[in-house]
PDB file of C-alpha atoms and ligand atoms in Angstrom:
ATOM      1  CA  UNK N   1      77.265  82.507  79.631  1.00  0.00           C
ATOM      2  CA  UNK N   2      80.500  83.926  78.669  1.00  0.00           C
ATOM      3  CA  UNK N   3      79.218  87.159  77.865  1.00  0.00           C
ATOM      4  CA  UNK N   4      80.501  90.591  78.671  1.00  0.00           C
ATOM      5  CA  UNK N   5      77.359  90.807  81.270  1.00  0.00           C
ATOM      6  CA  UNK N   6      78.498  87.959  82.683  1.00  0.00           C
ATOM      7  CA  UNK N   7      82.211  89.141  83.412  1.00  0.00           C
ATOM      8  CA  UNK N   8      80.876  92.702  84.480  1.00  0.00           C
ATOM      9  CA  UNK N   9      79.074  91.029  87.240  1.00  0.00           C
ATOM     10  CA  UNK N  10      81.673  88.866  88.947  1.00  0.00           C
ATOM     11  CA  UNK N  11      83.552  92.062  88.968  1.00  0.00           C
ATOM     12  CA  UNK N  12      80.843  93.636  91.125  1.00  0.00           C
ATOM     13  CA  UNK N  13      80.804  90.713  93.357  1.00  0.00           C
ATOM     14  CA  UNK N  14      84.668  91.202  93.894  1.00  0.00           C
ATOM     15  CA  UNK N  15      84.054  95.333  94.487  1.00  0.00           C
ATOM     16  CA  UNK N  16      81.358  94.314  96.921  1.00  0.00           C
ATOM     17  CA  UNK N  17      83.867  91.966  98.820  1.00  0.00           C
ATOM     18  CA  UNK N  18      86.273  94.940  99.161  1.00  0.00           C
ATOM     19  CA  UNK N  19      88.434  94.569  96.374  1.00  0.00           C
ATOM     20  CA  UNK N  20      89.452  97.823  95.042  1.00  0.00           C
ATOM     21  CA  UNK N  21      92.464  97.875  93.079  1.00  0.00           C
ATOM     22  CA  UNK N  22      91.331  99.242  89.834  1.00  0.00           C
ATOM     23  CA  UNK N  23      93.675  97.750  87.472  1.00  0.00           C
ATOM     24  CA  UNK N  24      93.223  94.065  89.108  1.00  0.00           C
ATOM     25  CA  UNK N  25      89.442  94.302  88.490  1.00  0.00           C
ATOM     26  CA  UNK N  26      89.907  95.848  84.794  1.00  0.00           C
ATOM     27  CA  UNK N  27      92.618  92.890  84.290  1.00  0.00           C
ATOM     28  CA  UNK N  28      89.988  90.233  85.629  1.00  0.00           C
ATOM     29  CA  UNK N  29      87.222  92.133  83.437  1.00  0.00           C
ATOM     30  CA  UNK N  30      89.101  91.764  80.606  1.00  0.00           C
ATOM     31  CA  UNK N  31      90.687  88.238  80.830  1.00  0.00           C
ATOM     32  CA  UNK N  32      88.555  85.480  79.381  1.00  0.00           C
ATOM     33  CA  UNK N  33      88.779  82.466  82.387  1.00  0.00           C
ATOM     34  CA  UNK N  34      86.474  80.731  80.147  1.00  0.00           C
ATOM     35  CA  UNK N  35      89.793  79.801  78.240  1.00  0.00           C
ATOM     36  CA  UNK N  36      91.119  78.514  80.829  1.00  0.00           C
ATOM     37  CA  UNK N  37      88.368  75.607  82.050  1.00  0.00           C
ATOM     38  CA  UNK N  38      87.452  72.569  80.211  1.00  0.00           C
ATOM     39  CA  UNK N  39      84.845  73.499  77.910  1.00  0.00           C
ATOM     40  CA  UNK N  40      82.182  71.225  80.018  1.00  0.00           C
ATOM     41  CA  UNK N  41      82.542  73.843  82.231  1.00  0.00           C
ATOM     42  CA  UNK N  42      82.610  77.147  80.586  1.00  0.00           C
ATOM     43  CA  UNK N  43      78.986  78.360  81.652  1.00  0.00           C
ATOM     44  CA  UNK N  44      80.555  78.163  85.090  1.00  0.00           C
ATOM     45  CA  UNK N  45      83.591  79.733  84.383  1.00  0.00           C
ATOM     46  CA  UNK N  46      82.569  83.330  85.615  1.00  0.00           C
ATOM     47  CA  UNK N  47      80.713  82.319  88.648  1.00  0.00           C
ATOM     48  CA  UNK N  48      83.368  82.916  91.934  1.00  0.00           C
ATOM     49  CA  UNK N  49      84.018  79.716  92.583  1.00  0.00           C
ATOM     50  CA  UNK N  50      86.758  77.499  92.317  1.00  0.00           C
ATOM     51  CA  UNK N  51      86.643  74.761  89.242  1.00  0.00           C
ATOM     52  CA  UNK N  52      88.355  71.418  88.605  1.00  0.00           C
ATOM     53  CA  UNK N  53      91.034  71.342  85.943  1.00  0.00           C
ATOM     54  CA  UNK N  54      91.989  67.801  85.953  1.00  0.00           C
ATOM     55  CA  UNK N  55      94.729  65.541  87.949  1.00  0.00           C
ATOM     56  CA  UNK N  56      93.088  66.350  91.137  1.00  0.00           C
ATOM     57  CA  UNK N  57      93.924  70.181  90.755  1.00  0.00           C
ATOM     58  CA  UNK N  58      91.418  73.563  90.588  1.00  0.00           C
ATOM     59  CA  UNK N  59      91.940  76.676  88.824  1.00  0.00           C
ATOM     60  CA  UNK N  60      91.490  78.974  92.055  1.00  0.00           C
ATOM     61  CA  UNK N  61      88.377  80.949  93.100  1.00  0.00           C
ATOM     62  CA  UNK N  62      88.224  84.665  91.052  1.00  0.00           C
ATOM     63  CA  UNK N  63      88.431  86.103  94.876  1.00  0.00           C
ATOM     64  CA  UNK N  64      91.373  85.037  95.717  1.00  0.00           C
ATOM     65  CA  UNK N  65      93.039  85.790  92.598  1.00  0.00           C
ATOM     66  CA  UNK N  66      91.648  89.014  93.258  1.00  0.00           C
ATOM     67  CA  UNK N  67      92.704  89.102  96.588  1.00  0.00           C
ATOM     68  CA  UNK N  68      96.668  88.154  96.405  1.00  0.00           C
ATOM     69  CA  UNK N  69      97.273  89.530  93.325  1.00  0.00           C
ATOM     70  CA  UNK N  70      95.807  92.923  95.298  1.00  0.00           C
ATOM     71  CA  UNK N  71      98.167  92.031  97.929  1.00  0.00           C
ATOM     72  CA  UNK N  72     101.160  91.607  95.563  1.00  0.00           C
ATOM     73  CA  UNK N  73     100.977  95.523  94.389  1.00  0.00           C
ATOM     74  CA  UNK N  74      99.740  96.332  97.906  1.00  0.00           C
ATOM     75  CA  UNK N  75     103.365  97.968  98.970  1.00  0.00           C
ATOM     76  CA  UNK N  76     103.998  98.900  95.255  1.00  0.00           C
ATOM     77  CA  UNK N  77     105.033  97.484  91.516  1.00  0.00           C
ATOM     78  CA  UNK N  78     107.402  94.589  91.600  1.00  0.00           C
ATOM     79  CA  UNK N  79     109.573  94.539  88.939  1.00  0.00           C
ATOM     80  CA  UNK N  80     108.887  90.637  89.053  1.00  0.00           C
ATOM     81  CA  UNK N  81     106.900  87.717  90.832  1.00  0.00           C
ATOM     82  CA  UNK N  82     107.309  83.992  90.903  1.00  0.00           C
ATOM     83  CA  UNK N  83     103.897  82.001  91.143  1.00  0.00           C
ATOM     84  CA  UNK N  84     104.391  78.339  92.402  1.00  0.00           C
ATOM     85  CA  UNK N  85     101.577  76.458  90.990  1.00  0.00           C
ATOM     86  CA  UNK N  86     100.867  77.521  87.353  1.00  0.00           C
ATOM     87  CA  UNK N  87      98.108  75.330  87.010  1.00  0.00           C
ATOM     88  CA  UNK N  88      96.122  76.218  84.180  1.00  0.00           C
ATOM     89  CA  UNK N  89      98.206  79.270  84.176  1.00  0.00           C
ATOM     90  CA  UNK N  90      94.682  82.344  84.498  1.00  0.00           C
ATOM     91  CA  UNK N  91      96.494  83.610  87.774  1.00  0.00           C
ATOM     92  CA  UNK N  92     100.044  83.957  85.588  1.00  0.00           C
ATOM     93  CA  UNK N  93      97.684  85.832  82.948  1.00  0.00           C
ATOM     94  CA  UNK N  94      96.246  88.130  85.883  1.00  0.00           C
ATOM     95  CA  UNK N  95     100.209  88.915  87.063  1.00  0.00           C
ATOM     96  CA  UNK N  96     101.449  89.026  83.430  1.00  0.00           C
ATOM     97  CA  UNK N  97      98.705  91.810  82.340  1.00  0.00           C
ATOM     98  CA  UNK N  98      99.852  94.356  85.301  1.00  0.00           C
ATOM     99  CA  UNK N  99     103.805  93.376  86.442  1.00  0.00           C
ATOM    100  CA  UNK N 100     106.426  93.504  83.721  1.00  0.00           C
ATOM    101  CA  UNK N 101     108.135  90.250  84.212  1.00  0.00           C
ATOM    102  CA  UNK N 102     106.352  86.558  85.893  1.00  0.00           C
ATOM    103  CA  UNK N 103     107.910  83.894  85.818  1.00  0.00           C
ATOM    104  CA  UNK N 104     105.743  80.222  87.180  1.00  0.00           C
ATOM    105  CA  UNK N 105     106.960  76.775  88.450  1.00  0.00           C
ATOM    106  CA  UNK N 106     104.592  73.817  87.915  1.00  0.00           C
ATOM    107  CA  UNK N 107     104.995  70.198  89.149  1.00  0.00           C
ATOM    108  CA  UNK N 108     102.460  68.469  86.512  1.00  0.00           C
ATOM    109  CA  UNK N 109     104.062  68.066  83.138  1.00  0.00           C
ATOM    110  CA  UNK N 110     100.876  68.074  81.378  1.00  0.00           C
ATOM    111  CA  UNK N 111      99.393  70.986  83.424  1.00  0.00           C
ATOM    112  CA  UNK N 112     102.331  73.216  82.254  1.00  0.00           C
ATOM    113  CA  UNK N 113     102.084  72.322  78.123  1.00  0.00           C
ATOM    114  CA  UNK N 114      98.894  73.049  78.589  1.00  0.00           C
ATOM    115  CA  UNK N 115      99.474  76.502  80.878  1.00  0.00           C
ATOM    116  CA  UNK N 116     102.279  77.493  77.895  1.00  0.00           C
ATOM    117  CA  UNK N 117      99.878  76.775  75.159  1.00  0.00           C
ATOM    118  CA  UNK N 118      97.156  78.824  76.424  1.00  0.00           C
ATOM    119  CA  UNK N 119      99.611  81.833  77.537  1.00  0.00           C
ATOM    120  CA  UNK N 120     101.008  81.828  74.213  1.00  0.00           C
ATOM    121  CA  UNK N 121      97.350  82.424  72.473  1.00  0.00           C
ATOM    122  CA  UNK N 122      97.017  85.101  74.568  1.00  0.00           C
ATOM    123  CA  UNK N 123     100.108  86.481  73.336  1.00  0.00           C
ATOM    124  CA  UNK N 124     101.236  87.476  76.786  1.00  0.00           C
ATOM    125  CA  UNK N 125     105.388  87.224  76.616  1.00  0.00           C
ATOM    126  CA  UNK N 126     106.445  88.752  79.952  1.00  0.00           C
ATOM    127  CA  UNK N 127     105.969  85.173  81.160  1.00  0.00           C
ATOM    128  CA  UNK N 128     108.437  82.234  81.343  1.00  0.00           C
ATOM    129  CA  UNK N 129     107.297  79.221  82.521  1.00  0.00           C
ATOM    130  CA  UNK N 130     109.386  75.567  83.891  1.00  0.00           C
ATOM    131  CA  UNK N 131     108.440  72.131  84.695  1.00  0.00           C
ATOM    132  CA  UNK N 132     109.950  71.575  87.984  1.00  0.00           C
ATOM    133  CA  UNK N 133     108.932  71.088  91.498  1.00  0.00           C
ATOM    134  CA  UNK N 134     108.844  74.790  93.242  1.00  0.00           C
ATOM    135  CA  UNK N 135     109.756  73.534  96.488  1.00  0.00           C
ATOM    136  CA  UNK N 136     113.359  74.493  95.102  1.00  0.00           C
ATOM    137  CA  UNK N 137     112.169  77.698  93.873  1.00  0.00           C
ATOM    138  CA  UNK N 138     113.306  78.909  90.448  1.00  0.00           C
ATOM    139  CA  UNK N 139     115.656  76.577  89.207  1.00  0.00           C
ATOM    140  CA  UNK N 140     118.777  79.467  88.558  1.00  0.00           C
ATOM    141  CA  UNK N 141     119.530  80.232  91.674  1.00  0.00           C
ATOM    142  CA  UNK N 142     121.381  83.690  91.333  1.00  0.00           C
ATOM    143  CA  UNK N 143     117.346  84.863  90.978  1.00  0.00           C
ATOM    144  CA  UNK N 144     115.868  86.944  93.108  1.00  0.00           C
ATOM    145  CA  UNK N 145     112.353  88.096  93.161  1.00  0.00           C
ATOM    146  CA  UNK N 146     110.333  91.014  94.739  1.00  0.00           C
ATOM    147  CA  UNK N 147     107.518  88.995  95.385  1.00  0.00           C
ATOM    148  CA  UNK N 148     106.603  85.399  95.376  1.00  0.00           C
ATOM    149  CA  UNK N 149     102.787  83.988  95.560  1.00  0.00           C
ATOM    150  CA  UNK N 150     102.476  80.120  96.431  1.00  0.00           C
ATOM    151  CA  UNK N 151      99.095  78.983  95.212  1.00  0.00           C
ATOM    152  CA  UNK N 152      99.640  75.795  96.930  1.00  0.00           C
ATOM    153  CA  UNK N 153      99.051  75.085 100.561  1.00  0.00           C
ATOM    154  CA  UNK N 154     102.042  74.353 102.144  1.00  0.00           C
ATOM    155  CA  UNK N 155     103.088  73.225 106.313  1.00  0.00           C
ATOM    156  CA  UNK N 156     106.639  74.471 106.343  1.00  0.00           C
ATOM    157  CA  UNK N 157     107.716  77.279 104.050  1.00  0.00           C
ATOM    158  CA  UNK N 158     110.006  76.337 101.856  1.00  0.00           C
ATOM    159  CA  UNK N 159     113.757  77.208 102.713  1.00  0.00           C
ATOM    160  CA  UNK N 160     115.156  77.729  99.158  1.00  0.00           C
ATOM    161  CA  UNK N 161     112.434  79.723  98.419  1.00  0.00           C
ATOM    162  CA  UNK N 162     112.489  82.180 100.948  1.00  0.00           C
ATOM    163  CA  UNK N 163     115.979  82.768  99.888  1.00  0.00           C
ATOM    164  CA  UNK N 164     114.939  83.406  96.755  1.00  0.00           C
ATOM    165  CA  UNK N 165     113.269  87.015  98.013  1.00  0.00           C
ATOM    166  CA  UNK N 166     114.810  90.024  97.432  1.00  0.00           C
ATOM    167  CA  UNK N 167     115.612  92.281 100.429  1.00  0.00           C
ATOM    168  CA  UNK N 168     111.897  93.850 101.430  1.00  0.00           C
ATOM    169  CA  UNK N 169     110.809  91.171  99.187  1.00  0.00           C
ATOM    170  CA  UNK N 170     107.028  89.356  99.834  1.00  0.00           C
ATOM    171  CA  UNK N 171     106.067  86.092  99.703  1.00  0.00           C
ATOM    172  CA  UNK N 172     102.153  85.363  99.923  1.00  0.00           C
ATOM    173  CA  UNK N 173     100.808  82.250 100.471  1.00  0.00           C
ATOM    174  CA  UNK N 174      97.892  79.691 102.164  1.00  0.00           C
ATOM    175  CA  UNK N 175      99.813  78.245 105.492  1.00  0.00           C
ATOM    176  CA  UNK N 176      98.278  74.831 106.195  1.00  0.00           C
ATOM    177  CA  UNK N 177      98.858  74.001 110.584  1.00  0.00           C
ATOM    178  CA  UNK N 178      96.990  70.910 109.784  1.00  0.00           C
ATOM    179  CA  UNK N 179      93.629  72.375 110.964  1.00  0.00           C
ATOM    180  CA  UNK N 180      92.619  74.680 108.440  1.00  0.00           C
ATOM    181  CA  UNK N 181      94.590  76.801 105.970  1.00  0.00           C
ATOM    182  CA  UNK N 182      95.587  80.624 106.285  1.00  0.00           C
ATOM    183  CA  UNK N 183      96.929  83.222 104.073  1.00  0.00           C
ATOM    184  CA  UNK N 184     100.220  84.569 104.926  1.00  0.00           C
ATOM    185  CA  UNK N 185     102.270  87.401 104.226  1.00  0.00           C
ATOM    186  CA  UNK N 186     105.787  86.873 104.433  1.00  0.00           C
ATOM    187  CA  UNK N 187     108.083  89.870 104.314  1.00  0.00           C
ATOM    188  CA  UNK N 188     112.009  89.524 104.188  1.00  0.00           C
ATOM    189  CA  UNK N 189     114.286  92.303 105.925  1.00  0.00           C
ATOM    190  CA  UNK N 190     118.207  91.156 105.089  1.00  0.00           C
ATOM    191  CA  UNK N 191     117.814  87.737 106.657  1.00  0.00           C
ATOM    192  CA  UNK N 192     115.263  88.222 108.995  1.00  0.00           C
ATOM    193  CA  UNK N 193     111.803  87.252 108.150  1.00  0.00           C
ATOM    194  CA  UNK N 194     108.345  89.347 109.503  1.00  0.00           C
ATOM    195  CA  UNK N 195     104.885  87.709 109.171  1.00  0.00           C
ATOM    196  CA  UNK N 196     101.831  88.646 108.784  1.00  0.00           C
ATOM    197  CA  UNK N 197      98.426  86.502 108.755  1.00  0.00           C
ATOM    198  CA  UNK N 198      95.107  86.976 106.988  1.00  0.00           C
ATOM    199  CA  UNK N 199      91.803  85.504 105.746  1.00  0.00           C
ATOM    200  CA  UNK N 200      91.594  81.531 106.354  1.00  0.00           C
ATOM    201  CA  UNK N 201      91.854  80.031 102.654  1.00  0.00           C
ATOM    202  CA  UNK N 202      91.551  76.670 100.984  1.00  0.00           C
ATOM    203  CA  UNK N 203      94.261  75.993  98.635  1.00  0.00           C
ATOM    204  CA  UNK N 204      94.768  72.289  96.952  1.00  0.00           C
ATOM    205  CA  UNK N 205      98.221  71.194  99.055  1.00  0.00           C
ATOM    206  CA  UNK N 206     102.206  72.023  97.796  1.00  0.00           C
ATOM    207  CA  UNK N 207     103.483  68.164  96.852  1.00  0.00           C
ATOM    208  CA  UNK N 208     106.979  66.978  96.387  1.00  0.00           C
ATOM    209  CA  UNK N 209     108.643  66.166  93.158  1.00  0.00           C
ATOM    210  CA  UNK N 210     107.383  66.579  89.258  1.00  0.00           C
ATOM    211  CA  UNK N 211     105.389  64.022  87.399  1.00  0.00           C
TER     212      UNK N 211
HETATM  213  N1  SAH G   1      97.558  79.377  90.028  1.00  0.00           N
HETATM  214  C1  SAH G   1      96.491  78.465  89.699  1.00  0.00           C
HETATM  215  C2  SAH G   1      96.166  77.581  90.867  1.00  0.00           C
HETATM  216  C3  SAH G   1      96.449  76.186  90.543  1.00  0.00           C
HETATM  217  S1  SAH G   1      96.160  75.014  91.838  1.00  0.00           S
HETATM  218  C4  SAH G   1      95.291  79.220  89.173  1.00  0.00           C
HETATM  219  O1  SAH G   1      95.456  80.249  88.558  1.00  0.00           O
HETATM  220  O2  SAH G   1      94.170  78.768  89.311  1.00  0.00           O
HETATM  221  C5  SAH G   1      97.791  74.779  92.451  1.00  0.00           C
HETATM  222  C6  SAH G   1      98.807  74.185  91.498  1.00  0.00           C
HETATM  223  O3  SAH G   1      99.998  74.006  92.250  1.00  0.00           O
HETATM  224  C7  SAH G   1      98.438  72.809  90.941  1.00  0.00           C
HETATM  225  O4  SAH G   1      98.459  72.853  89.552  1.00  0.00           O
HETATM  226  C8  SAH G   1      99.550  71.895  91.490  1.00  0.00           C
HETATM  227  O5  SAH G   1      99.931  70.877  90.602  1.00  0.00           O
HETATM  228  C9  SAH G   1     100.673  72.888  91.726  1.00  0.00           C
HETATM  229  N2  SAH G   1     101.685  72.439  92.679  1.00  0.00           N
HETATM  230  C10 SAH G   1     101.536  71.750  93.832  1.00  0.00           C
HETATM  231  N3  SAH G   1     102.723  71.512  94.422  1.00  0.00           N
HETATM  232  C11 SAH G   1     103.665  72.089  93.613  1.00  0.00           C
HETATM  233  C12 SAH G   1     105.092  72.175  93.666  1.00  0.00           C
HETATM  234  N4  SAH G   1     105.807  71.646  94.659  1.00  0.00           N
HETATM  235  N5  SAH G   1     105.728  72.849  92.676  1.00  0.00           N
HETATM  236  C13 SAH G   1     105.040  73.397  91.632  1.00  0.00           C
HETATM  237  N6  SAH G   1     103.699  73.327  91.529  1.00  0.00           N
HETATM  238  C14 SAH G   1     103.007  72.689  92.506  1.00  0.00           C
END
């Protein structure tokens, strides 16, 4: 269930839903998600569907990986992106495989050992990782990033982050108005902000504070 046939034919399902980027769908060919799930659920780990990965969190759905990383390199290659929401870290491992430098915020203490061990394995290094609550953004604040992808859902967008983007920098992420979620593209020009809306989503929600 984990077999190369498998993995060739959730990449046709993402070509067929228009993504065409061809080094996201070699990365996502070649990354093994399987390592990334409980192994309960490995047989489902190449279907394109969202999966639980304990405390009440998912790893997301292959399409939307698909979808923002696409967006990320849509207006060219960052030289780096900060992910809120490591997770179980396969969406770092996406980034890490096609932009030279990631670095990932996670709130869940356990989620994050868990996200560094499996990174490590991979031996992907262009990645650092911190235990910290990403509502503050990246916790040295002279950063600045060319792009930032939230894969949390999030109501307002967080202030410190937004400062955090470079000039013509992008921020992606699912914008919750308390109906239903939406992804955004957020695009910074000096201190103005342009924004952009896409595909409605459904993202687990951005929550305050580590634990
Ligand atoms: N990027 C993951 C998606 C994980 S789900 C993937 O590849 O599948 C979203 C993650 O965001 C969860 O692990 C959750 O704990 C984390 N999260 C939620 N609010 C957060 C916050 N304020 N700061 C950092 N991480 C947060």
């Amino acid at each position: 269930m984990t077999s190369q046939r498998t993995r060739d034919r959730l990449i046709e399902r993402l070509q067929q839903q228009g993504i065409n980027n061809q080094r996201v769908l070699e990365v996502m060919r070649n990354t093994p998600r399987h390592l990334f799930v409980d192994e309960a659920l490995s047989h489902r780990a190449y279907e394109d569907t969202a999966l639980p990965i304990g405390f009440g969190q998912t790893i997301s759905q292959p399409y939307i990986v698909a979808r923002m990383t696409q967006m990320i390199l849509a207006s060219g290659m960052p030289s780096s992106v900060l992910e809120i929401g490591t997770g179980c870290g396969y969406q770092t491992a996406v980034l890490a495989q096609i932009v030279p430098q990631v670095y990932s915020v996670e709130r869940i203490g356990a989620l994050h050992q868990q996200a560094k061990k499996r990174l490590a394995e991979l031996q992907l290094y262009n990645i650092e990782l911190r235990h910290t609550d990403g509502n503050g953004g990246w916790p040295n604040l002279n950063y600045r990033f060319d792009r930032i992808m939230m894969t949390a859902a999030c109501a307002d967008i967080p202030r410190k982050l937004a400062d955090q983007l470079n000039h013509n920098g992008e921020m992606i992420l699912p914008y919750d108005d308390g109906d239903s979620q939406v992804l955004l593209k957020i695009t910074r020009r000096h201190d103005e902000f342009e924004t952009e809306a896409f595909e409605s989503v459904s993202f687990v929600p951005l929550l305050p504070g580590i634990s």
